[in-house]
mmCIF file of C-alpha atoms in Angstrom:
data_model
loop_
_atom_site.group_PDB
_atom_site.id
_atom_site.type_symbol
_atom_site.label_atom_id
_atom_site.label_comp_id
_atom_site.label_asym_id
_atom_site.label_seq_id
_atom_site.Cartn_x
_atom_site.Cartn_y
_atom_site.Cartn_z
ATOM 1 C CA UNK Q 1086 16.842 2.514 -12.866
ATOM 2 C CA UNK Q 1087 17.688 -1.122 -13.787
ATOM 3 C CA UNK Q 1088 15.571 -3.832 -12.529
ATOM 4 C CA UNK Q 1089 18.446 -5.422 -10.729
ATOM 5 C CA UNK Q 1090 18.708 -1.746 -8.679
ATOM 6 C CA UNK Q 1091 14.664 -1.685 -8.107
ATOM 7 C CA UNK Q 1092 14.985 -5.468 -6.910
ATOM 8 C CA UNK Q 1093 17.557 -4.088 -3.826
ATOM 9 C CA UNK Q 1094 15.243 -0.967 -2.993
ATOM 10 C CA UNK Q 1095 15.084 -0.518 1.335
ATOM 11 C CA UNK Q 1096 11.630 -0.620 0.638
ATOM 12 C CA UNK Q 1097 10.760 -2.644 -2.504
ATOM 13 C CA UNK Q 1098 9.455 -1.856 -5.585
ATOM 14 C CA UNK Q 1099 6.390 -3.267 -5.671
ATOM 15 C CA UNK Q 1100 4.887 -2.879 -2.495
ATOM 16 C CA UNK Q 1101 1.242 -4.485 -1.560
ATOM 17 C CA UNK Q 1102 -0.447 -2.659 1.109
ATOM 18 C CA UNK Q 1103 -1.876 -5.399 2.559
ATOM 19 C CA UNK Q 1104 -5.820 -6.131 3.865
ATOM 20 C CA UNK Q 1105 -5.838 -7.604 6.796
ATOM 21 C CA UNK Q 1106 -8.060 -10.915 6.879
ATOM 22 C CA UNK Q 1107 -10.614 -11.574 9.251
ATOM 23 C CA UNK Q 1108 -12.626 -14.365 10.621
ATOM 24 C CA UNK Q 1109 -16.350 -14.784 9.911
ATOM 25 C CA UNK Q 1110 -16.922 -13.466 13.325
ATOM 26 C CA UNK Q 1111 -14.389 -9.887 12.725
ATOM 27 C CA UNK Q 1112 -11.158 -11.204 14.582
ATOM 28 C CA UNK Q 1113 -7.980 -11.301 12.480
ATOM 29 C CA UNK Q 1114 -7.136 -14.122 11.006
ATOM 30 C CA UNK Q 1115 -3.275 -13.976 11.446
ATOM 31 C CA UNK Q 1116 -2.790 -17.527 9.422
ATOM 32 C CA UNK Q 1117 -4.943 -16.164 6.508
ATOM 33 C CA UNK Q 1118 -2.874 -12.690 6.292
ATOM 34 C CA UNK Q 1119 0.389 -14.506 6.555
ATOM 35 C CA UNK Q 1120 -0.345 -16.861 3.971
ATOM 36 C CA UNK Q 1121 -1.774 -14.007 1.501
ATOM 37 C CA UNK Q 1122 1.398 -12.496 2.024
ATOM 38 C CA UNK Q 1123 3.420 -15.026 1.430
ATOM 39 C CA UNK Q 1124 1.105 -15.787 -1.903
ATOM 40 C CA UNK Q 1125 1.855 -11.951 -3.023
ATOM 41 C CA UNK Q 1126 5.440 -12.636 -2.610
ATOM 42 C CA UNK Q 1127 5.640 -15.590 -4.401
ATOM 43 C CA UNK Q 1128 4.011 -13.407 -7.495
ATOM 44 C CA UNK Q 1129 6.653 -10.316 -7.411
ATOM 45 C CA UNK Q 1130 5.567 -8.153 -4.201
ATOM 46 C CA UNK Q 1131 9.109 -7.350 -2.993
ATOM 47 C CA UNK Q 1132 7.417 -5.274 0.205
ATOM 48 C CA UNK Q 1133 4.304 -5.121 2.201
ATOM 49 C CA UNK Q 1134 2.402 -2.686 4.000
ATOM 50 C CA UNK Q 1135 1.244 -4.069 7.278
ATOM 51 C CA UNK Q 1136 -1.625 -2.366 8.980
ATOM 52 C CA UNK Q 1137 -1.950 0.930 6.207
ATOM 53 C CA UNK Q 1138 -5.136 2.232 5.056
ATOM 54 C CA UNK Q 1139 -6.260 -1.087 3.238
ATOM 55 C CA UNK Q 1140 -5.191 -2.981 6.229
ATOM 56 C CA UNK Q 1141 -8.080 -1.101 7.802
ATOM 57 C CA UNK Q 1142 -5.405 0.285 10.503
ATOM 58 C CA UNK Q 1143 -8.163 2.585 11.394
ATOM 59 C CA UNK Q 1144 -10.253 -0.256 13.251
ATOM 60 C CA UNK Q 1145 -7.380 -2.282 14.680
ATOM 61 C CA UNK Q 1146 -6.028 -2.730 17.790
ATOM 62 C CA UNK Q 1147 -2.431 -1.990 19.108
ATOM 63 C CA UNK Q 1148 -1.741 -5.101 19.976
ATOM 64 C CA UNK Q 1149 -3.195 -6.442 16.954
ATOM 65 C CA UNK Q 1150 -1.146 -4.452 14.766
ATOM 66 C CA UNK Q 1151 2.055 -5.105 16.600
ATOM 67 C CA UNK Q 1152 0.855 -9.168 16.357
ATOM 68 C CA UNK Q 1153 0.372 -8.433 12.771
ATOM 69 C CA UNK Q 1154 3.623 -7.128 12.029
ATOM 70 C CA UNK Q 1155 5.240 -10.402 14.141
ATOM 71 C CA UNK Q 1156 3.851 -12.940 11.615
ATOM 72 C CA UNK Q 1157 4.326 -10.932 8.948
ATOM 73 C CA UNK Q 1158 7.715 -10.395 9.427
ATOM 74 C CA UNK Q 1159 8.126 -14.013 10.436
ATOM 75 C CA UNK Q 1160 6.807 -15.491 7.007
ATOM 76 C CA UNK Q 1161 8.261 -13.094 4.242
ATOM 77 C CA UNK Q 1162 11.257 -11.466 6.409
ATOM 78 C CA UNK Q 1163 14.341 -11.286 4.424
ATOM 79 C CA UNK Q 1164 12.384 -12.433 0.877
ATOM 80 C CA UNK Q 1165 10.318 -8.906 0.844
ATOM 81 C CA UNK Q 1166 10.232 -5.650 3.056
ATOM 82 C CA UNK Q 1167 8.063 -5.776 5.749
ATOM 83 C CA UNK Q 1168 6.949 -2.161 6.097
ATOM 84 C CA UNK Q 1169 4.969 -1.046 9.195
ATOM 85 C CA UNK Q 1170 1.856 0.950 9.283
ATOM 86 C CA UNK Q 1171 2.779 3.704 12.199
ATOM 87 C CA UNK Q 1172 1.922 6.762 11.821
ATOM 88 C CA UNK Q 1173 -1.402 8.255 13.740
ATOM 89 C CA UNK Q 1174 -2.725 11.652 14.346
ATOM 90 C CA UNK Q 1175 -1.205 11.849 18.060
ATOM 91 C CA UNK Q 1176 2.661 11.666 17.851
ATOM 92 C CA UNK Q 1177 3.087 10.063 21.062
ATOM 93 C CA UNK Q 1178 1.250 7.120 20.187
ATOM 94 C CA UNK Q 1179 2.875 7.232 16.517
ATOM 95 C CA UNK Q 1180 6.167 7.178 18.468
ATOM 96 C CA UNK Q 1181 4.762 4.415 20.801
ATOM 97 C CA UNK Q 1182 3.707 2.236 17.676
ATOM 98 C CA UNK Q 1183 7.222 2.586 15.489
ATOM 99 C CA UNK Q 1184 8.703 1.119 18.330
ATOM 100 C CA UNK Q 1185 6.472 -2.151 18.848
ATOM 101 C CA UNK Q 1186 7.028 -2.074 15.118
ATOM 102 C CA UNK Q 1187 10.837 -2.186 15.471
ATOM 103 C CA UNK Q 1188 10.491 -5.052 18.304
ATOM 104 C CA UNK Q 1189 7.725 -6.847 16.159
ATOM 105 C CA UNK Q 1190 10.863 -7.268 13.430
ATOM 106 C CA UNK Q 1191 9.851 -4.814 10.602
ATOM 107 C CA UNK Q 1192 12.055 -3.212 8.162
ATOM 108 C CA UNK Q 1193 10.842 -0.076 8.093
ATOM 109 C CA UNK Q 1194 7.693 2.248 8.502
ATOM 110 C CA UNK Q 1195 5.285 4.008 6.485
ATOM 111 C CA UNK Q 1196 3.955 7.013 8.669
ATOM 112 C CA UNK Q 1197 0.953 8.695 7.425
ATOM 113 C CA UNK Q 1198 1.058 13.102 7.802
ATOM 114 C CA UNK Q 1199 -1.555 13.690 11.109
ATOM 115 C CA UNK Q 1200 -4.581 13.589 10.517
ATOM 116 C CA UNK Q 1201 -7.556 15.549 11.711
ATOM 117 C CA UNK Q 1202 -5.700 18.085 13.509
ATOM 118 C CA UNK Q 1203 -4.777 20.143 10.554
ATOM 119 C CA UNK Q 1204 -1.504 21.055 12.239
ATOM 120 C CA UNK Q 1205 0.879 23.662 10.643
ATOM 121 C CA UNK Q 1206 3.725 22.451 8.742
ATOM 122 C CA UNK Q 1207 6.054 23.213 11.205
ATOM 123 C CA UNK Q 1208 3.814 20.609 13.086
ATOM 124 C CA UNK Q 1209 3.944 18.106 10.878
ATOM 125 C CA UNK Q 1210 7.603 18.578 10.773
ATOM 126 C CA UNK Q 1211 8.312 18.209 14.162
ATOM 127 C CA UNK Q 1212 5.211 14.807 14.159
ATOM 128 C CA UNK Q 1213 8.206 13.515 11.532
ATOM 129 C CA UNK Q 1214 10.979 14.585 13.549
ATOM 130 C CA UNK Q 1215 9.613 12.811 16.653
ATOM 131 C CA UNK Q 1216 8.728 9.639 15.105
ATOM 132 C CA UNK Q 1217 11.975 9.445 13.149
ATOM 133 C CA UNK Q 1218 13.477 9.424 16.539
ATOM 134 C CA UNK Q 1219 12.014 6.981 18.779
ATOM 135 C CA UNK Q 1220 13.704 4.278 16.436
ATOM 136 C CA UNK Q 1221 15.899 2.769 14.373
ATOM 137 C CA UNK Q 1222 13.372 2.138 11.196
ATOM 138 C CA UNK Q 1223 13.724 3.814 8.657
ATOM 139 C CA UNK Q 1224 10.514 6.006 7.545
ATOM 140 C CA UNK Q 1225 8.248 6.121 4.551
ATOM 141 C CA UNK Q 1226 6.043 9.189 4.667
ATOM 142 C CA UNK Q 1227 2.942 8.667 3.536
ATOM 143 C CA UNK Q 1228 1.398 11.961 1.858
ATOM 144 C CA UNK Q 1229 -2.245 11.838 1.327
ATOM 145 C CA UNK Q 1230 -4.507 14.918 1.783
ATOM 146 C CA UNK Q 1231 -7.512 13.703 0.733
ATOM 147 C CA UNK Q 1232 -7.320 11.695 4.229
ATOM 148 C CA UNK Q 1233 -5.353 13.705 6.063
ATOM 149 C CA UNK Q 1234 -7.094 17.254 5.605
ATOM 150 C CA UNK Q 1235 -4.032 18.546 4.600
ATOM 151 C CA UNK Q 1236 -0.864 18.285 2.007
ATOM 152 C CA UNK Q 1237 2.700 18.028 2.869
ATOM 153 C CA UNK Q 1238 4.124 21.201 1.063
ATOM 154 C CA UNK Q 1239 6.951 20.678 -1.143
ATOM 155 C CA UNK Q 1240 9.126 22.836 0.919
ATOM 156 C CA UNK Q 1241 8.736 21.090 4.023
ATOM 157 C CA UNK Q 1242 9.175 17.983 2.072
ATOM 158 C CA UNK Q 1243 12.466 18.978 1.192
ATOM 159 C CA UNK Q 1244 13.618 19.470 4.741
ATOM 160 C CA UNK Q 1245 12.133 15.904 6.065
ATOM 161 C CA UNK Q 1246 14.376 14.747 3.374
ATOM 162 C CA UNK Q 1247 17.379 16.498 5.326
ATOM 163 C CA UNK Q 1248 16.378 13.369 8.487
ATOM 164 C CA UNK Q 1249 18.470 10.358 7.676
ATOM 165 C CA UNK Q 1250 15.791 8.435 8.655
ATOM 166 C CA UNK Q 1251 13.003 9.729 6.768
ATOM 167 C CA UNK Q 1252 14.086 7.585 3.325
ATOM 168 C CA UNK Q 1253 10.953 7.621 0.996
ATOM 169 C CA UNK Q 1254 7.874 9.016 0.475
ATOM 170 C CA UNK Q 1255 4.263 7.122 -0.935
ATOM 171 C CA UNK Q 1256 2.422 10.071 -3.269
ATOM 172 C CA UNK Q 1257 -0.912 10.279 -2.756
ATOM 173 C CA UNK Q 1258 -1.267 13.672 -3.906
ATOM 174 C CA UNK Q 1259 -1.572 13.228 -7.757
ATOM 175 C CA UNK Q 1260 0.344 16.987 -8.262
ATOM 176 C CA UNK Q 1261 2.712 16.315 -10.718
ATOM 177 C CA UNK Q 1262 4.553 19.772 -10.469
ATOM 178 C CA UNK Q 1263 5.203 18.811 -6.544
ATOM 179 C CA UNK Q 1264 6.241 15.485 -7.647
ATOM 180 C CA UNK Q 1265 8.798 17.107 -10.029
ATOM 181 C CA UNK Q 1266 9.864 19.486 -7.311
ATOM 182 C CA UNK Q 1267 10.799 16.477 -4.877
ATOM 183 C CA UNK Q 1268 12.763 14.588 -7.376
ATOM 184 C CA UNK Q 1269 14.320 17.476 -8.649
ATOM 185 C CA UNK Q 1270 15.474 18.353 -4.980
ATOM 186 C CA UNK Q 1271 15.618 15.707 -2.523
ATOM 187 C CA UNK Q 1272 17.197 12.202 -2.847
ATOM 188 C CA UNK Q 1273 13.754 10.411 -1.272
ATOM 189 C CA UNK Q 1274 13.310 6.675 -3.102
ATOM 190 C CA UNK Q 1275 9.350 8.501 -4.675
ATOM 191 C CA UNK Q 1276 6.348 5.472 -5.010
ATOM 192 C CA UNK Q 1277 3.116 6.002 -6.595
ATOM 193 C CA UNK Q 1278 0.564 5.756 -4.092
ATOM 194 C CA UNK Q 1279 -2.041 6.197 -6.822
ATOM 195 C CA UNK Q 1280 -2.239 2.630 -8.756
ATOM 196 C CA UNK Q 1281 -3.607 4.386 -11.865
ATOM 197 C CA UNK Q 1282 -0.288 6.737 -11.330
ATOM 198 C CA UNK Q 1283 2.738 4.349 -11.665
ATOM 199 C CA UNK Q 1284 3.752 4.845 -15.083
ATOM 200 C CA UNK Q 1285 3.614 8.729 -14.803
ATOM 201 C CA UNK Q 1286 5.058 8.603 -11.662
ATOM 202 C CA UNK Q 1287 8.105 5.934 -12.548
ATOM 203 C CA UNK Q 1288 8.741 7.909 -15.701
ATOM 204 C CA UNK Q 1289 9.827 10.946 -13.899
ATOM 205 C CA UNK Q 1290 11.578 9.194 -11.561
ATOM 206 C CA UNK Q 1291 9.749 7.120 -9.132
ATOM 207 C CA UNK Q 1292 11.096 4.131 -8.070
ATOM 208 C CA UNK Q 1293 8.059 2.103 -7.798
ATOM 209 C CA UNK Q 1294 4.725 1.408 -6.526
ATOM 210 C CA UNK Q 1295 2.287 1.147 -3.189
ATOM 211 C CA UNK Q 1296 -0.563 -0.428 -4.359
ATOM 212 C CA UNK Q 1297 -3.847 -1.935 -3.407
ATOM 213 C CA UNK Q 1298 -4.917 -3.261 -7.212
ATOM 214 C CA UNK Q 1299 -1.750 -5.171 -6.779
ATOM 215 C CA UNK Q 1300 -3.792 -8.105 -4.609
ATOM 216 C CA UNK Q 1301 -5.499 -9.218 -7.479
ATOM 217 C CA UNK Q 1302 -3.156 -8.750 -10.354
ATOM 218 C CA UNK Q 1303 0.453 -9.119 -8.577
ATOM 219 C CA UNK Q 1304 2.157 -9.981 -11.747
ATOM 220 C CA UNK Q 1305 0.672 -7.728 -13.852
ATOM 221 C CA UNK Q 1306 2.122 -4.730 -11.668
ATOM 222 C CA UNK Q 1307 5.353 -6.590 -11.088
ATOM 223 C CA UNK Q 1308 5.837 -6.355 -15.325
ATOM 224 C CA UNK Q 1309 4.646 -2.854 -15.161
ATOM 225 C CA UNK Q 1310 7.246 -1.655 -12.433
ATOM 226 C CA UNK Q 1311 9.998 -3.725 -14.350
ATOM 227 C CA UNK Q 1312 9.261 -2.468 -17.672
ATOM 228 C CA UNK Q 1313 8.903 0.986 -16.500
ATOM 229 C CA UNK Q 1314 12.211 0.986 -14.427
ATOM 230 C CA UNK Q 1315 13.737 -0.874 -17.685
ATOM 231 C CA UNK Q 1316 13.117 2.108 -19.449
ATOM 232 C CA UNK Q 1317 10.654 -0.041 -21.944
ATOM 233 C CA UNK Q 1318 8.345 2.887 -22.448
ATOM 234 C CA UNK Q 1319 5.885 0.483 -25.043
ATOM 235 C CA UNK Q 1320 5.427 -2.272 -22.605
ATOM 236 C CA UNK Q 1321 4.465 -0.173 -19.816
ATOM 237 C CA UNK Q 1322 2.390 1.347 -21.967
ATOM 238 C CA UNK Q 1323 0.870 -1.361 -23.176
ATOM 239 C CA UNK Q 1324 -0.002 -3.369 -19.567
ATOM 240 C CA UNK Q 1325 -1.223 0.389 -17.828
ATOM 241 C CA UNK Q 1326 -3.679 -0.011 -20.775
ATOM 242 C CA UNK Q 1327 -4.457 -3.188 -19.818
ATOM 243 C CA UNK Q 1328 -4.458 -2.898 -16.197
ATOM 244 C CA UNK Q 1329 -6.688 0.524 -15.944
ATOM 245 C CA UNK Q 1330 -9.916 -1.039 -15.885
ATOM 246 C CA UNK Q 1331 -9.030 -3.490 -13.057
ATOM 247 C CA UNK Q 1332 -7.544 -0.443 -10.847
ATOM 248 C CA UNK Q 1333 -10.695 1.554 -11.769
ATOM 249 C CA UNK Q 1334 -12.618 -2.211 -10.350
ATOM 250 C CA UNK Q 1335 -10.736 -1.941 -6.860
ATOM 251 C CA UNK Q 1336 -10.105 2.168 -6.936
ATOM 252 C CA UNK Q 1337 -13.299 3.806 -7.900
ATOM 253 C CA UNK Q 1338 -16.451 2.200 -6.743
ATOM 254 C CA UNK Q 1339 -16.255 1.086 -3.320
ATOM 255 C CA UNK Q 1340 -13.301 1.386 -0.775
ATOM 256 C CA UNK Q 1341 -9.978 -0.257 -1.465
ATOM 257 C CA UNK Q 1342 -10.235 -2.968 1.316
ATOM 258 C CA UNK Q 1343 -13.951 -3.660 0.294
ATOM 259 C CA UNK Q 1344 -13.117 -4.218 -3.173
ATOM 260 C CA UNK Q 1345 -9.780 -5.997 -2.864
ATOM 261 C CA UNK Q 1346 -11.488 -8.682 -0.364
ATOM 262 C CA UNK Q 1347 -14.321 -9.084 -3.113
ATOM 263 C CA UNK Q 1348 -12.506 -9.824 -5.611
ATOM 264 C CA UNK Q 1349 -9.997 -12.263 -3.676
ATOM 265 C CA UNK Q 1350 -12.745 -13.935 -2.897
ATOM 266 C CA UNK Q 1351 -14.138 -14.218 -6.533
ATOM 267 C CA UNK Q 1352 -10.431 -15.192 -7.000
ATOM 268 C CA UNK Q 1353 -10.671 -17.786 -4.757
ATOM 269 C CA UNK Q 1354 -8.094 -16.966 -2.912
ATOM 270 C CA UNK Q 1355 -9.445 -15.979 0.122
ATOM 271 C CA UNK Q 1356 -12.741 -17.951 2.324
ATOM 272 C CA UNK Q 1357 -14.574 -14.705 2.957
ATOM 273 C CA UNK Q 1358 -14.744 -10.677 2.155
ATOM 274 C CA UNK Q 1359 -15.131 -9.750 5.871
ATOM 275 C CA UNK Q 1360 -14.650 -6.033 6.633
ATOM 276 C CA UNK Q 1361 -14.654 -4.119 10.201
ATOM 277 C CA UNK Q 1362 -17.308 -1.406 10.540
ATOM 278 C CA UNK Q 1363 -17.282 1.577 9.539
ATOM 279 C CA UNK Q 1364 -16.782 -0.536 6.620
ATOM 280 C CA UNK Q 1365 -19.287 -2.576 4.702
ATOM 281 C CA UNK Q 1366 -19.786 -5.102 2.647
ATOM 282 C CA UNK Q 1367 -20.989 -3.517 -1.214
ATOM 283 C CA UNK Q 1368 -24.421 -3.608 -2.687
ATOM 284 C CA UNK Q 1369 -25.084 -5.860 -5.400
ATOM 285 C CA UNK Q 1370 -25.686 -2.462 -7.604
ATOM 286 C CA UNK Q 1371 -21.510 -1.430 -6.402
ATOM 287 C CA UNK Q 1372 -20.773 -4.874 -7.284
ATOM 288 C CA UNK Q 1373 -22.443 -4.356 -10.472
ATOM 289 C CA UNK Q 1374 -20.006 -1.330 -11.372
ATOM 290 C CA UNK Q 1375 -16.567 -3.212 -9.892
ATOM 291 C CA UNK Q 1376 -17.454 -6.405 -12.017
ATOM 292 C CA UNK Q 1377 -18.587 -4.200 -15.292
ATOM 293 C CA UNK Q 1378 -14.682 -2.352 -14.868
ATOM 294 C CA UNK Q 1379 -13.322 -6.297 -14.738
ATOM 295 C CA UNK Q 1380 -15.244 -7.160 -17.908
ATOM 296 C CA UNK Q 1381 -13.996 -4.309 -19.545
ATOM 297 C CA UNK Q 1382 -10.149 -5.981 -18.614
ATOM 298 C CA UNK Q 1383 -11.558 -9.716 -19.937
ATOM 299 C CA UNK Q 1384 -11.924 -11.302 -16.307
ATOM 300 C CA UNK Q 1385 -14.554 -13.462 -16.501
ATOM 301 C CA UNK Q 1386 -15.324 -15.395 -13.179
ATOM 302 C CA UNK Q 1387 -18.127 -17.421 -14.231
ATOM 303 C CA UNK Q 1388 -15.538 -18.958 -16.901
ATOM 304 C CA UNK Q 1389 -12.545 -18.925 -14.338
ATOM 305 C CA UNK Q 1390 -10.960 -16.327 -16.539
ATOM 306 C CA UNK Q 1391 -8.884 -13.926 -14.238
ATOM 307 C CA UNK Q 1392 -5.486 -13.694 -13.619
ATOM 308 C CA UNK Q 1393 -5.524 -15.668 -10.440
ATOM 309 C CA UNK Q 1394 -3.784 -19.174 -10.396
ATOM 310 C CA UNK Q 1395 -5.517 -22.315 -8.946
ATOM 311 C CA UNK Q 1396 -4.705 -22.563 -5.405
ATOM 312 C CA UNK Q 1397 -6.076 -23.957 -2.200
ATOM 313 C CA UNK Q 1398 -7.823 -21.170 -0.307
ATOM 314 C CA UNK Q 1399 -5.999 -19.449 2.737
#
């Protein structure tokens, strides 16, 4: 695919799912989100997640979200996809928040298989169904057993694929046979949901990425997504190289929000690392791993040597 075609994706290409700022005393910090958002868009995010599993959508509000996806939607609507975080384990309220989502002015949803519940598949068909239903948005399904308890066979894959409204899917899954299987078979726009997965992933046929490393290294990924869609094998190659040790700094150590606030703070991009219990913020011996991973890549903060340019601070 041709970078003009990835460029004009319903969902983007290179998709950011984005933290979700807070204040120094926990509550959001709508201006601060909106104007990392807009920042990630300036440097080649052409969609966002709003409220996903690095927006710590676990620990937020309804109302929050929904406020969330307003100003969101308000600041980068129509110059990147503003995708919706939805999905929960109780399809009711999953069909409840795709519609605040559709009022709040999103441009589509990513809904996450139940979790907890370990339903059937013909349960998680009918969760998809339901929330396909309630709106007009179309639907990214998010596929991630390692959160969800369970996988998303391949067969049922292929019929969600059959609901006009279910569009793309986010691979989480890292089982390249089933990844095959749903290209081969279905006509679902595939993302990498694993950062460390996009080249693999693109080569066989993915269209792009979902990605949490992409906070603090937004142009980076936006070359890797282009060359890879470009069909320039060598310089994909080339910037995964250089990129693994930063997505091994935000992937591996600590959790993806944790380490993607800490280092856009080191960045100076954002005023604070603030997280929402359950989550914490790291020990200086996790620290100690995450910054040994960004040595490896040559980011040195105490010589302002990172990929970051110099801004003011949202």
């Amino acid at each position: 695919m041709a970078e003009s075609d990835i460029r004009n994706l319903p969902f983007g290409s290179l998709v950011t799912a984005l933290i979700t700022v807070f204040t120094t005393d926990g509550a959001v910090d709508y201006d601060a989100t909106a104007g990392l958002a807009a920042r990630l868009v300036d440097d080649g995010c052409d969609g966002l997640v709003i409220s996903g599993t690095t927006g710590e959508t676990s620990t937020l509000e309804d109302q929050e979200k929904e406020d969330l996806f307003r100003v969101i939607a308000e600041t980068v609507g129509g110059r990147a996809k503003v995708i919706a975080g939805t999905g929960t384990n109780h399809t009711s309220h999953s069909v409840e928040m795709a519609q605040r989502a559709e009022r709040a002015g999103a441009d589509a949803q990513l809904v996450v298989t139940p979790y907890y519940n370990k339903p059937t598949q013909a349960g998680v068909l009918a969760h998809f169904d339901a929330v396909a239903d309630a709106s007009d948005l179309p639907i990214m399904i998010y596929d991630i057993p390692g959160r969800s308890g369970i996988a998303i066979t391949t067969e049922t894959m292929i019929r969600l694929a059959d609901n006009p409204k279910i569009q793309a899917l986010k691979d989480a899954k890292a089982d390249f046979a089933a990844l095959t299987r749903v290209l081969a078979n279905t006509s679902l726009d595939v993302y990498a949901g694993d950062d460390g997965l996009t080249l693999p992933w693109m080569t066989a046929g993915a269209v792009g990425l979902v990605s949490v490393s992409a906070h603090v290294a937004t142009v980076q990924f936006r070359a890797l997504v282009d060359a890879a869609a470009a069909g320039d094998l060598a310089r994909a190659r080339q910037i995964h190289f250089e990129l693994d040790p930063v997505v091994r700094a935000v992937m591996t150590h600590i959790p993806g929000a944790v380490s993607a606030k800490q280092i856009l703070r080191m960045q100076g991009i954002l005023s604070n690392s603030v997280v929402r219990l359950p989550l914490v913020e790291p020990s200086a011996i996790e620290m100690e791993a995450v910054l040994a991973d960004l040595a490896e890549a040559g980011w040195d903060f105490s010589k302002g040597r990172h990929p970051a340019p110099s801004r003011e601070r949202s």
